[in-house]
mmCIF file of C-alpha atoms in Angstrom:
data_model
loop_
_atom_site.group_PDB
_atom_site.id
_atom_site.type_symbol
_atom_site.label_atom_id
_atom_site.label_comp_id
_atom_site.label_asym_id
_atom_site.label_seq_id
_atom_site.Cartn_x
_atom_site.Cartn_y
_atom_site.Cartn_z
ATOM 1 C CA UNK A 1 149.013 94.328 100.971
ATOM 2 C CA UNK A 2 147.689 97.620 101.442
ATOM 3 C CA UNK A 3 145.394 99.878 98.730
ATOM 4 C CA UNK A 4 144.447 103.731 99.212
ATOM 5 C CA UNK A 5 141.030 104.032 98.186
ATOM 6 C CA UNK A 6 139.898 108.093 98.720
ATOM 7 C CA UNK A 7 142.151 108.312 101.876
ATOM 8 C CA UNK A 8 141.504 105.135 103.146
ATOM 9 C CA UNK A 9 143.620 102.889 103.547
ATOM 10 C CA UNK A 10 142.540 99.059 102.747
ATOM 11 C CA UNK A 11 143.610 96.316 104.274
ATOM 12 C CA UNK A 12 142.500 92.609 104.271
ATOM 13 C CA UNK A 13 139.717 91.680 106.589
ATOM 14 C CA UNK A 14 140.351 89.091 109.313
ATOM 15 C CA UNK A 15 137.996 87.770 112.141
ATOM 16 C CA UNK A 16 135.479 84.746 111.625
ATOM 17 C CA UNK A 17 133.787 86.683 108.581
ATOM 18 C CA UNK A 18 136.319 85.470 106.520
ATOM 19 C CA UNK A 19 136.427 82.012 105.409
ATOM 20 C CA UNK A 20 136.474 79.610 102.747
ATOM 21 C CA UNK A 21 134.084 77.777 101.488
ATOM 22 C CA UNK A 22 136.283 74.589 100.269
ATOM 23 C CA UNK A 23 137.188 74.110 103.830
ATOM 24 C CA UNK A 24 134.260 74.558 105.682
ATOM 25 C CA UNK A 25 132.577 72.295 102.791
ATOM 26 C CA UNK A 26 134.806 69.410 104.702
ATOM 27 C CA UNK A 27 132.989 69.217 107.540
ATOM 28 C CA UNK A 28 129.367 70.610 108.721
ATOM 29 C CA UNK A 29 130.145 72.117 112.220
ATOM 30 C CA UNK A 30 128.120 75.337 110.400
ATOM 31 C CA UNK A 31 125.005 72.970 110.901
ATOM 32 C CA UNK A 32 122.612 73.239 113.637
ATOM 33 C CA UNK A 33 120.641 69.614 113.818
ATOM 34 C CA UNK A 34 117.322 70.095 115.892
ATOM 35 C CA UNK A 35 116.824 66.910 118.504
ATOM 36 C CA UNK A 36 113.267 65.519 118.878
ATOM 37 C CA UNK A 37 113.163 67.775 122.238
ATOM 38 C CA UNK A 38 113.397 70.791 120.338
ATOM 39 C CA UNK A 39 111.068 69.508 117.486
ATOM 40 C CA UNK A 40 108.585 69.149 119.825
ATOM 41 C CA UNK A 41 109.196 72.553 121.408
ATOM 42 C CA UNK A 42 108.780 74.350 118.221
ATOM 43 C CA UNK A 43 105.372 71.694 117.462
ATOM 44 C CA UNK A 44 104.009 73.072 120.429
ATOM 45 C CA UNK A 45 104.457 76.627 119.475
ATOM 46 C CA UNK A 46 103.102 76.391 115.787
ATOM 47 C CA UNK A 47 99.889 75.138 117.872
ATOM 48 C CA UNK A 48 100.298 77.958 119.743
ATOM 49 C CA UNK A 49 100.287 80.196 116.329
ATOM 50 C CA UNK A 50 97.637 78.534 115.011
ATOM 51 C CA UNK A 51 95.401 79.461 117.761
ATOM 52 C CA UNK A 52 96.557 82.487 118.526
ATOM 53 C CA UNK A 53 94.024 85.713 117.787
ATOM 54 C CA UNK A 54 96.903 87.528 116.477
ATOM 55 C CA UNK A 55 97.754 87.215 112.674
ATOM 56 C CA UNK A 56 100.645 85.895 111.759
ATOM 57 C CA UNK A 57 102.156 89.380 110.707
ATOM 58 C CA UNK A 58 101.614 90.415 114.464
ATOM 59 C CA UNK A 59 103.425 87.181 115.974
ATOM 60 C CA UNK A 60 107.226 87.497 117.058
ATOM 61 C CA UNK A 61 109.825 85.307 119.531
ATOM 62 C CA UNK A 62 108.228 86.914 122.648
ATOM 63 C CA UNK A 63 104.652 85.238 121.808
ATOM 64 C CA UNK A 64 106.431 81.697 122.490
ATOM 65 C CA UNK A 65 107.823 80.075 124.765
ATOM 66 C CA UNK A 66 111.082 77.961 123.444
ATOM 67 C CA UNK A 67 113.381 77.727 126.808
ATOM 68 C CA UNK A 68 115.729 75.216 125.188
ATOM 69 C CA UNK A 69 115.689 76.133 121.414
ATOM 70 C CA UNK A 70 115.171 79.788 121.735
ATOM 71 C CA UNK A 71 118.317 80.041 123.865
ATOM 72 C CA UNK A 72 120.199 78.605 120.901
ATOM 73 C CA UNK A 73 118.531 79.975 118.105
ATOM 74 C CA UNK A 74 119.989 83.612 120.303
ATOM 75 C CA UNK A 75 123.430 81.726 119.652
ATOM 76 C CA UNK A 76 123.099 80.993 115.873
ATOM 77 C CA UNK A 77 121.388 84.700 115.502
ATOM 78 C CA UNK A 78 124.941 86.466 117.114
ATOM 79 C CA UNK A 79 126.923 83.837 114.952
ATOM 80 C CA UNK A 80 124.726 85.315 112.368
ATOM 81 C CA UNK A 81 125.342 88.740 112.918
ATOM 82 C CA UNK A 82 128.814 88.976 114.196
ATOM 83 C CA UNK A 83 130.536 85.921 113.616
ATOM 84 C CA UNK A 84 130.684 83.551 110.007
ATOM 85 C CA UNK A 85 127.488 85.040 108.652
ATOM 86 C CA UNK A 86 125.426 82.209 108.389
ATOM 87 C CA UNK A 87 123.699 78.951 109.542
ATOM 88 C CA UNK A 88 121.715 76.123 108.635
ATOM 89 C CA UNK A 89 119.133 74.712 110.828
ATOM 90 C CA UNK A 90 117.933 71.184 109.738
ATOM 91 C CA UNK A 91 115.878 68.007 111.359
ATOM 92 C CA UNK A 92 112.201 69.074 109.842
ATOM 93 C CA UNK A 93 112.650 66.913 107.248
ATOM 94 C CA UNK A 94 111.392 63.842 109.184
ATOM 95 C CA UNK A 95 108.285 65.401 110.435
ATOM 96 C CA UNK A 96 104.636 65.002 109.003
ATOM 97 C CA UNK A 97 104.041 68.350 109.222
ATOM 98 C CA UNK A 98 102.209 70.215 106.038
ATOM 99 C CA UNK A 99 104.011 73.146 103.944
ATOM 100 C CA UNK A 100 101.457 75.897 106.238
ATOM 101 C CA UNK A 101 102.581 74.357 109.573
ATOM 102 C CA UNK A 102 106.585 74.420 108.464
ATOM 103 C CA UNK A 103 106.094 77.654 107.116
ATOM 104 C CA UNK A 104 104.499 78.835 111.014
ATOM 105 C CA UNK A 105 107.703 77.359 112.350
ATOM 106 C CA UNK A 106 109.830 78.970 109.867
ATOM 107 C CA UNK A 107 108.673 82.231 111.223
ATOM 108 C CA UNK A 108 108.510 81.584 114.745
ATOM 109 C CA UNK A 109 112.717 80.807 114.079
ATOM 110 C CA UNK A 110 112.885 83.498 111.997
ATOM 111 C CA UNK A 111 111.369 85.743 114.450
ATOM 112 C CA UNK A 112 114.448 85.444 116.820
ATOM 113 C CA UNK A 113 116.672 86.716 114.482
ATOM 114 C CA UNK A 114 115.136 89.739 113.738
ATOM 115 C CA UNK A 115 111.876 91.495 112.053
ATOM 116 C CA UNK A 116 110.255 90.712 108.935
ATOM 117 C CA UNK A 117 110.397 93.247 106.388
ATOM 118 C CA UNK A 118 108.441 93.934 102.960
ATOM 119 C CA UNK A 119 110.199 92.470 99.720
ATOM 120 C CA UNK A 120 108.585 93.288 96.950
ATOM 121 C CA UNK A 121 106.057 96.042 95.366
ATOM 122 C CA UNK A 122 102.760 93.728 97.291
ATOM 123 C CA UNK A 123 104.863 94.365 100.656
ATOM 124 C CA UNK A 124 104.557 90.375 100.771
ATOM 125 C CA UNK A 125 106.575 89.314 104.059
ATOM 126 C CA UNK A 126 106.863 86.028 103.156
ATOM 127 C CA UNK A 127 108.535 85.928 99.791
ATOM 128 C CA UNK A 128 108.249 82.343 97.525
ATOM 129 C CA UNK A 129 110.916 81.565 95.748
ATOM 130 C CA UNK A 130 109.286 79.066 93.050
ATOM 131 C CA UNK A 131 109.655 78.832 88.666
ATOM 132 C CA UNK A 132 106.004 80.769 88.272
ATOM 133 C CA UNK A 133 106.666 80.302 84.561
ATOM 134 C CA UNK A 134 105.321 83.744 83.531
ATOM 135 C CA UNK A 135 105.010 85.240 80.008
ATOM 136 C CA UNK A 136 105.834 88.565 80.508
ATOM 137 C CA UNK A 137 109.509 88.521 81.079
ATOM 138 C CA UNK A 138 109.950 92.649 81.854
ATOM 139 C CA UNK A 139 109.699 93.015 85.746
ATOM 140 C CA UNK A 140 110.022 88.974 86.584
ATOM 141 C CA UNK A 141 112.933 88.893 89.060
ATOM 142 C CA UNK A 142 115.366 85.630 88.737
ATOM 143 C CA UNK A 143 113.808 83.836 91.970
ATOM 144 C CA UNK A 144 110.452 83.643 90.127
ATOM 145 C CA UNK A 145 112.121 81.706 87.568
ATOM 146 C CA UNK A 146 114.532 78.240 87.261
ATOM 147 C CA UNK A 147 117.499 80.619 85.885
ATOM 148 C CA UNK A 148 120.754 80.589 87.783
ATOM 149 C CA UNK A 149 121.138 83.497 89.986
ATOM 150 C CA UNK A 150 124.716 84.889 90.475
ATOM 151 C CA UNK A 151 125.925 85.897 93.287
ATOM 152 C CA UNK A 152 124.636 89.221 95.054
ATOM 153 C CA UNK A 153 122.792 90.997 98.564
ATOM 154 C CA UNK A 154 119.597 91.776 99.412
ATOM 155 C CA UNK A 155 117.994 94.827 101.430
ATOM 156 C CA UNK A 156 117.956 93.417 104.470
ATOM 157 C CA UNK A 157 120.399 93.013 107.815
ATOM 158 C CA UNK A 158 119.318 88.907 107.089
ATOM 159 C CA UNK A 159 117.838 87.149 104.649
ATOM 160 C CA UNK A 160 116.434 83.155 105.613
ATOM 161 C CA UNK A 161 115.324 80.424 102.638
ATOM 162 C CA UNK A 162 112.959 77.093 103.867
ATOM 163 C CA UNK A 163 113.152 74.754 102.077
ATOM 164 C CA UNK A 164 109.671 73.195 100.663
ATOM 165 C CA UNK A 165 110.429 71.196 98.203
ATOM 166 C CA UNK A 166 113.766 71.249 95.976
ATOM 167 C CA UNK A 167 113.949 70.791 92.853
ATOM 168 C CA UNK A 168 113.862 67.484 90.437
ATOM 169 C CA UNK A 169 118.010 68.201 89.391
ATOM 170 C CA UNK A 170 120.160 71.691 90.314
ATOM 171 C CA UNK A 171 119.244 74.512 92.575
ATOM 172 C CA UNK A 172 121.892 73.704 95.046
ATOM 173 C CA UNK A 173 122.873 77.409 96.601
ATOM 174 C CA UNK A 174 126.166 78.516 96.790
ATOM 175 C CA UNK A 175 127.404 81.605 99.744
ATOM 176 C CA UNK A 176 130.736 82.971 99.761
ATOM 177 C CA UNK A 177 132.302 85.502 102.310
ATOM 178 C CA UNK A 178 132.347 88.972 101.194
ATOM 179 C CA UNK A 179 135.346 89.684 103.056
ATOM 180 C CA UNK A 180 137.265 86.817 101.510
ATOM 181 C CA UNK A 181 136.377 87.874 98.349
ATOM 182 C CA UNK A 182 137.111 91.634 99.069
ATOM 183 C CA UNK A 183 141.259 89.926 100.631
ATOM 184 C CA UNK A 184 141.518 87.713 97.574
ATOM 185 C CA UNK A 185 140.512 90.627 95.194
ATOM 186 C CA UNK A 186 143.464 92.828 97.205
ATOM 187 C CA UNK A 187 145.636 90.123 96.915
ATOM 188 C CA UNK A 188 145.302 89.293 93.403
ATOM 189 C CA UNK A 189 142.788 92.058 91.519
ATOM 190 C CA UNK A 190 143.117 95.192 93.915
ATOM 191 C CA UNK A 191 142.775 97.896 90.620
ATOM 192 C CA UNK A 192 139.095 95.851 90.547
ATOM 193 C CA UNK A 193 138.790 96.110 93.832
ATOM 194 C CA UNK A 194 139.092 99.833 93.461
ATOM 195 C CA UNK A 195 136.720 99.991 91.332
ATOM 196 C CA UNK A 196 134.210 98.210 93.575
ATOM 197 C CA UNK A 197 134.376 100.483 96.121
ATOM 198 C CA UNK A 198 133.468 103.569 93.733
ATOM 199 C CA UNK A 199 129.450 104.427 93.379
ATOM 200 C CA UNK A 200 126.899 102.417 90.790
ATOM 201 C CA UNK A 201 123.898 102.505 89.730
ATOM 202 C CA UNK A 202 121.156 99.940 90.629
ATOM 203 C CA UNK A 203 117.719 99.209 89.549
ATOM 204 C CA UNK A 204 114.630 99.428 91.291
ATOM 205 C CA UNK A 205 112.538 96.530 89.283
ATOM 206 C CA UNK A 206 109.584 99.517 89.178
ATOM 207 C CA UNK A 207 109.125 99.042 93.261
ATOM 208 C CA UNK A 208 109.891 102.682 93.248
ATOM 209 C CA UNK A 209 109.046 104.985 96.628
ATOM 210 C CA UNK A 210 107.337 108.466 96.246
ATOM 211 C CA UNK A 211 109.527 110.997 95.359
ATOM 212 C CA UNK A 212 112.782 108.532 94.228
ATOM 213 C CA UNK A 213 114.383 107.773 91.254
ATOM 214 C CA UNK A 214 113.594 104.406 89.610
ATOM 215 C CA UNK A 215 117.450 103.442 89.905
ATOM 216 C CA UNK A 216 119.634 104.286 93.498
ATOM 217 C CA UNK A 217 122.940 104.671 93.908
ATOM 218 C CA UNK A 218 125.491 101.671 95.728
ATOM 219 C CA UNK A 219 128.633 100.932 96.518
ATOM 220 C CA UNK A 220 129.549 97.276 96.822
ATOM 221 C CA UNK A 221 132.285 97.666 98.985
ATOM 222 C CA UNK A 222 132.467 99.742 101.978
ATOM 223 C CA UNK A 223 134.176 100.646 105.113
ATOM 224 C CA UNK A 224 131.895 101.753 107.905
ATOM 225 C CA UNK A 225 132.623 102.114 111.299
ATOM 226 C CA UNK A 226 135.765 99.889 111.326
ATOM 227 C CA UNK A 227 133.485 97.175 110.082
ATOM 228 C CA UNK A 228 132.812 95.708 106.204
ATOM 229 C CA UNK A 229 129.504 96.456 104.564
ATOM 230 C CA UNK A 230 129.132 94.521 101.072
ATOM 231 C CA UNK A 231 126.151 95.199 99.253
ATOM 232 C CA UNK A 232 126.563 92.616 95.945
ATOM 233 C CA UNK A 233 123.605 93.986 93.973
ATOM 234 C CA UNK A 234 124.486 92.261 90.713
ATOM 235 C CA UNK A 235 122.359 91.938 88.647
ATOM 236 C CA UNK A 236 120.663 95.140 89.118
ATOM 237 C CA UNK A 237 123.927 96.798 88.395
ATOM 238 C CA UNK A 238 124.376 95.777 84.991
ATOM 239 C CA UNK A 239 120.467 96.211 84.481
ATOM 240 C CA UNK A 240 120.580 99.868 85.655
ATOM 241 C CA UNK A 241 121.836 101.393 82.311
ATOM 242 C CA UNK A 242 118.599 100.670 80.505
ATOM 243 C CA UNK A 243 117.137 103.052 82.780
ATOM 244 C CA UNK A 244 116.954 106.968 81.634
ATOM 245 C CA UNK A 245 120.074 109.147 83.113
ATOM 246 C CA UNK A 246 122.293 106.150 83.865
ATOM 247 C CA UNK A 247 125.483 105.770 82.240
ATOM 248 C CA UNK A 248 126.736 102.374 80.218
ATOM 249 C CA UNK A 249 128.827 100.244 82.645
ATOM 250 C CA UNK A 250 132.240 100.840 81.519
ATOM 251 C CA UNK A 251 135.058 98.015 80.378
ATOM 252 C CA UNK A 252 136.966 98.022 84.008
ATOM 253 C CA UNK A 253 133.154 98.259 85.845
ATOM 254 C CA UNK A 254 132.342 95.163 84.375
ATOM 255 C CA UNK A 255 135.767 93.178 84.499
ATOM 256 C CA UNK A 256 135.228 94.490 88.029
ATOM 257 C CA UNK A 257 132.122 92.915 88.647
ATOM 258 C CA UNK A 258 132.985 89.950 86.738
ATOM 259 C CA UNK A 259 135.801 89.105 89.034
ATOM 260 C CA UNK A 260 133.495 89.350 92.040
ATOM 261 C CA UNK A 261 131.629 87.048 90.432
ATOM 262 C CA UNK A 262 134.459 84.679 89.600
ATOM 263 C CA UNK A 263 136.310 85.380 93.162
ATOM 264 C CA UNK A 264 132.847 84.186 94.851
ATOM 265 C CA UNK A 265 132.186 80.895 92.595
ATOM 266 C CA UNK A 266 136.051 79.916 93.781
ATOM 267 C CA UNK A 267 135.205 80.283 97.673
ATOM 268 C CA UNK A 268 131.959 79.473 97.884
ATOM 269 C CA UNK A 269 130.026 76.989 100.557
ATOM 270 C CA UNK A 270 128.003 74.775 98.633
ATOM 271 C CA UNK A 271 124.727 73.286 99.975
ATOM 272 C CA UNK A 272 121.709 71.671 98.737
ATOM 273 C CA UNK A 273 118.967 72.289 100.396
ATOM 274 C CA UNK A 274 116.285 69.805 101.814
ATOM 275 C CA UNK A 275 112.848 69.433 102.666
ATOM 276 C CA UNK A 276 112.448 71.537 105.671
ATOM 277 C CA UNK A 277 116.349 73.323 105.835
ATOM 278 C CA UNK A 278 116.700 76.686 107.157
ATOM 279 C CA UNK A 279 119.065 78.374 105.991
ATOM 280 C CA UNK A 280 119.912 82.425 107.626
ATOM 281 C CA UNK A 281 123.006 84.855 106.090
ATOM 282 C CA UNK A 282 123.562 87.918 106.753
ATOM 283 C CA UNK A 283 123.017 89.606 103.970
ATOM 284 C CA UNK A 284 125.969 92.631 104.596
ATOM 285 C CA UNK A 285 129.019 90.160 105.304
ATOM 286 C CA UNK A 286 127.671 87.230 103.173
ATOM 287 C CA UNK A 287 126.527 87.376 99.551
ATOM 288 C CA UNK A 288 124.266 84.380 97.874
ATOM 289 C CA UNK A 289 123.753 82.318 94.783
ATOM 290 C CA UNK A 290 121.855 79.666 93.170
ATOM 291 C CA UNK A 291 122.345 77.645 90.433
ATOM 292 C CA UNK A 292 120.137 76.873 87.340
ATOM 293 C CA UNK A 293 117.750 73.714 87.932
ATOM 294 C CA UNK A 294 115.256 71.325 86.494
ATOM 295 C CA UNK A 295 111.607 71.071 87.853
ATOM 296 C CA UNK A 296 109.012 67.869 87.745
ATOM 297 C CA UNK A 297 106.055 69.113 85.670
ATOM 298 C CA UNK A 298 103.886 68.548 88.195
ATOM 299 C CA UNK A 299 102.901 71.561 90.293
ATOM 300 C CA UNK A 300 102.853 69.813 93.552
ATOM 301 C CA UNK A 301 106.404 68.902 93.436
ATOM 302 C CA UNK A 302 108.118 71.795 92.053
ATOM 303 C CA UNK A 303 110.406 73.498 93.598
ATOM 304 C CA UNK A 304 109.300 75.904 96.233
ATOM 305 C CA UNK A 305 111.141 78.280 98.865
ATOM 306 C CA UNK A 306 110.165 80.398 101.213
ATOM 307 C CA UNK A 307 112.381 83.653 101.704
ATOM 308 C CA UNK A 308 112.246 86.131 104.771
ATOM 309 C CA UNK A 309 113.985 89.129 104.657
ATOM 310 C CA UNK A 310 114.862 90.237 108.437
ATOM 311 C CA UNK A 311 115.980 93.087 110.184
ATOM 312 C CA UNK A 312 117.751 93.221 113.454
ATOM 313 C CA UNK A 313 117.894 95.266 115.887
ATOM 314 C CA UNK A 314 121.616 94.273 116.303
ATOM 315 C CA UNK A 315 122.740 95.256 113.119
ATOM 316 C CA UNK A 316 125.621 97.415 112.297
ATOM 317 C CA UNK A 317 126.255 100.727 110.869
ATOM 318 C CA UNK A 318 125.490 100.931 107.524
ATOM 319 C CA UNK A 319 126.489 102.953 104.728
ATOM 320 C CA UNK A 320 124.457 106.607 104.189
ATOM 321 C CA UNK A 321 123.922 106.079 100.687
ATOM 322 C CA UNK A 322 121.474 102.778 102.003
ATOM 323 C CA UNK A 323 119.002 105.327 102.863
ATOM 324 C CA UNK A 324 118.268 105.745 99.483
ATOM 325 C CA UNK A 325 117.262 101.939 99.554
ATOM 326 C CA UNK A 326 116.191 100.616 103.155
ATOM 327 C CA UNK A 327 114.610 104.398 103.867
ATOM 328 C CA UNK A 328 115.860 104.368 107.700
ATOM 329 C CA UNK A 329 119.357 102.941 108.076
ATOM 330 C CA UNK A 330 119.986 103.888 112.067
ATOM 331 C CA UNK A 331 120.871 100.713 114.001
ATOM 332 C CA UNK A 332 118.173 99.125 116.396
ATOM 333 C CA UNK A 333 115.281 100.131 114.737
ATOM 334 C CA UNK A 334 113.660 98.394 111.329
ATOM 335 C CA UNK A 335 114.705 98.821 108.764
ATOM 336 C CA UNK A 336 115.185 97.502 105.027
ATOM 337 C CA UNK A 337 112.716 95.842 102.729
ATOM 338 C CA UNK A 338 110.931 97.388 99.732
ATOM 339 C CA UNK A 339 109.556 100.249 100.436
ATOM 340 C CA UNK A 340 106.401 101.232 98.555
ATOM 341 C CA UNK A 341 103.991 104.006 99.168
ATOM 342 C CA UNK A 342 100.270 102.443 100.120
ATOM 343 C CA UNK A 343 101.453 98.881 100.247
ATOM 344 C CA UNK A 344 100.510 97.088 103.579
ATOM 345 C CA UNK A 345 102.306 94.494 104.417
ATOM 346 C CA UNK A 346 100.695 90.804 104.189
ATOM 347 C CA UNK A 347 101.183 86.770 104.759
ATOM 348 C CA UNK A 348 100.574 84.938 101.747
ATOM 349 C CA UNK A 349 101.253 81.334 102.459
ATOM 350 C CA UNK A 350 101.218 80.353 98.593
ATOM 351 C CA UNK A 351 102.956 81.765 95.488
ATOM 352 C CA UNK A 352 101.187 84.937 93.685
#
């Protein structure tokens, strides 16, 4: 099936981007399991780190030596970027190491997949994903609370989650293929599918750069350079209207968004996450959920993640309209993240 959209002419994606997640969920070929050699390359590099005069900020892959797991974490970083989206690297579990020195190997990994970026209005690099149980409910985004996230992107090329601790019941997260979503939606929704590739709004949570709007405009599907570009911002799409100068969502936006929604629940990947899991999408081919979950009441053994938002330098093309978002969009530099005027960005190894 074909749809014109503006002159172009959609067809369905194909090409290991697409998938489905009730397959893939039969078997676990998407998981990289570290061997005790490799451990004990990336021990010897955390020591490395921790006596290193360099901050952490400053550290990146070429500061270590990994001869055997660097050469595949290159692999899982091009399956990452050009073929299913997405690994999971696991085997820290049975280590004794403390939540600092898994969090110093989580970005020594991270670093060979790309550059870490500013997420939020503190230009924090390292991003904990944790219920802070706050009071005042205005700004609090969803991954500072034990609510169910839906499905969406975030403004980066890839985003990475450790895994600390999970929760006491729920939290498992959920990814689904963008493209397979976008072919299903042809298939069986293609007037919503329309829809999604027309402009919305988006909030900007107040992390607001000089001179920009406190909302930016997106477009959830797009076709750039040959290549698919989702950007899944729900729910700052249906949060944007209580912002000055943007419209109300209208009936067929929302049953548009809705059916992303329900198009990504049916082909999603389920995993839940354990004690020292890393997990890397990419965040333009791949969008990502979480479900609702139950936490001990103790504050040692809540649930606590550890986010990285990444940007490589092998990337692809991205949509202009990004700019308004990431700032610079021009493949092989960095680029993404919040940007925030005066902000410098910083390490924070606990929850703020």
């Amino acid at each position: 099936m074909t749809v014109e959209i503006e002159n172009l002419q959609i067809k369905p994606w194909t090409g290991r981007k697409v998938w489905d997640g009730r397959e893939l969920g039969k078997s676990e070929n998407w998981l990289f399991e570290l061997q005790d050699s490799l451990i004990e390359e990336l021990q010897q590099a955390v020591n490395r780190s921790l006596s290193s005069s360099k901050p952490l900020a400053q550290q990146s892959h070429k500061d270590f030596n990994l001869p055997r797991l660097g050469t595949r974490l290159f692999e899982l970083r091009s399956e990452v970027l050009n073929g299913r989206g997405f690994t999971l690297i696991r085997g820290l579990a049975g280590t004794d190491w403390s939540d600092a020195e898994l969090i110093r190997a989580y970005w020594i990994v991270g670093s060979y997949f790309g550059d870490p970026v500013s997420q939020n209005a503190r230009a924090d690099l390292l991003g904990h994903v944790t219920d802070l149980r706050l009071t005042d409910t205005s700004e609090v985004r969803l991954y500072q609370t034990s609510a169910a996230q839906p499905f969406h992107s975030d403004s980066c090329d890839i985003v990475g989650l450790l895994c600390l601790r999970p929760a006491k019941c729920g939290g498992e997260s959920s990814i689904a293929s963008s493209a397979t979503i976008h072919n299903e939606l042809l298939r069986e929704r293609p007037e919503a599918l329309k829809i999604l590739y027309g402009e919305f709004q988006c909030d900007r949570f107040g992390e607001i750069p000089m001179g920009k709007e406190p909302h930016y405009p997106v477009r959830v599907f797009n076709s750039v350079a040959g290549d698919l570009v989702c950007c899944g911002m729900d729910p700052d799409i249906r949060l944007a209207p209580r912002l000055d100068g943007v419209d109300p969502l209208t009936e067929s936006q929302l049953s548009a968004l809705d059916a992303f929604q329900d198009m990504a629940q049916e082909t999603a990947l389920n995993m839940m996450l354990q004690r020292g899991d890393i997990q890397l999408v990419n965040n333009l081919t791949v969008v990502h959920a979480r479900e609702a979950f139950e936490d001990y009441s103790e504050l040692e053994r809540r649930r606590h993640l550890v986010r990285l938002w990444l940007s490589s330098a092998e990337g692809r093309e991205l949509p202009e309209f990004l700019t308004e978002r990431w700032g610079n969009i021009a493949v092989g530099s960095v680029r993404g993240g919040i940007l925030v005027p005066g902000a410098t960005p910083e390490v924070n190894f606990e929850p703020g």
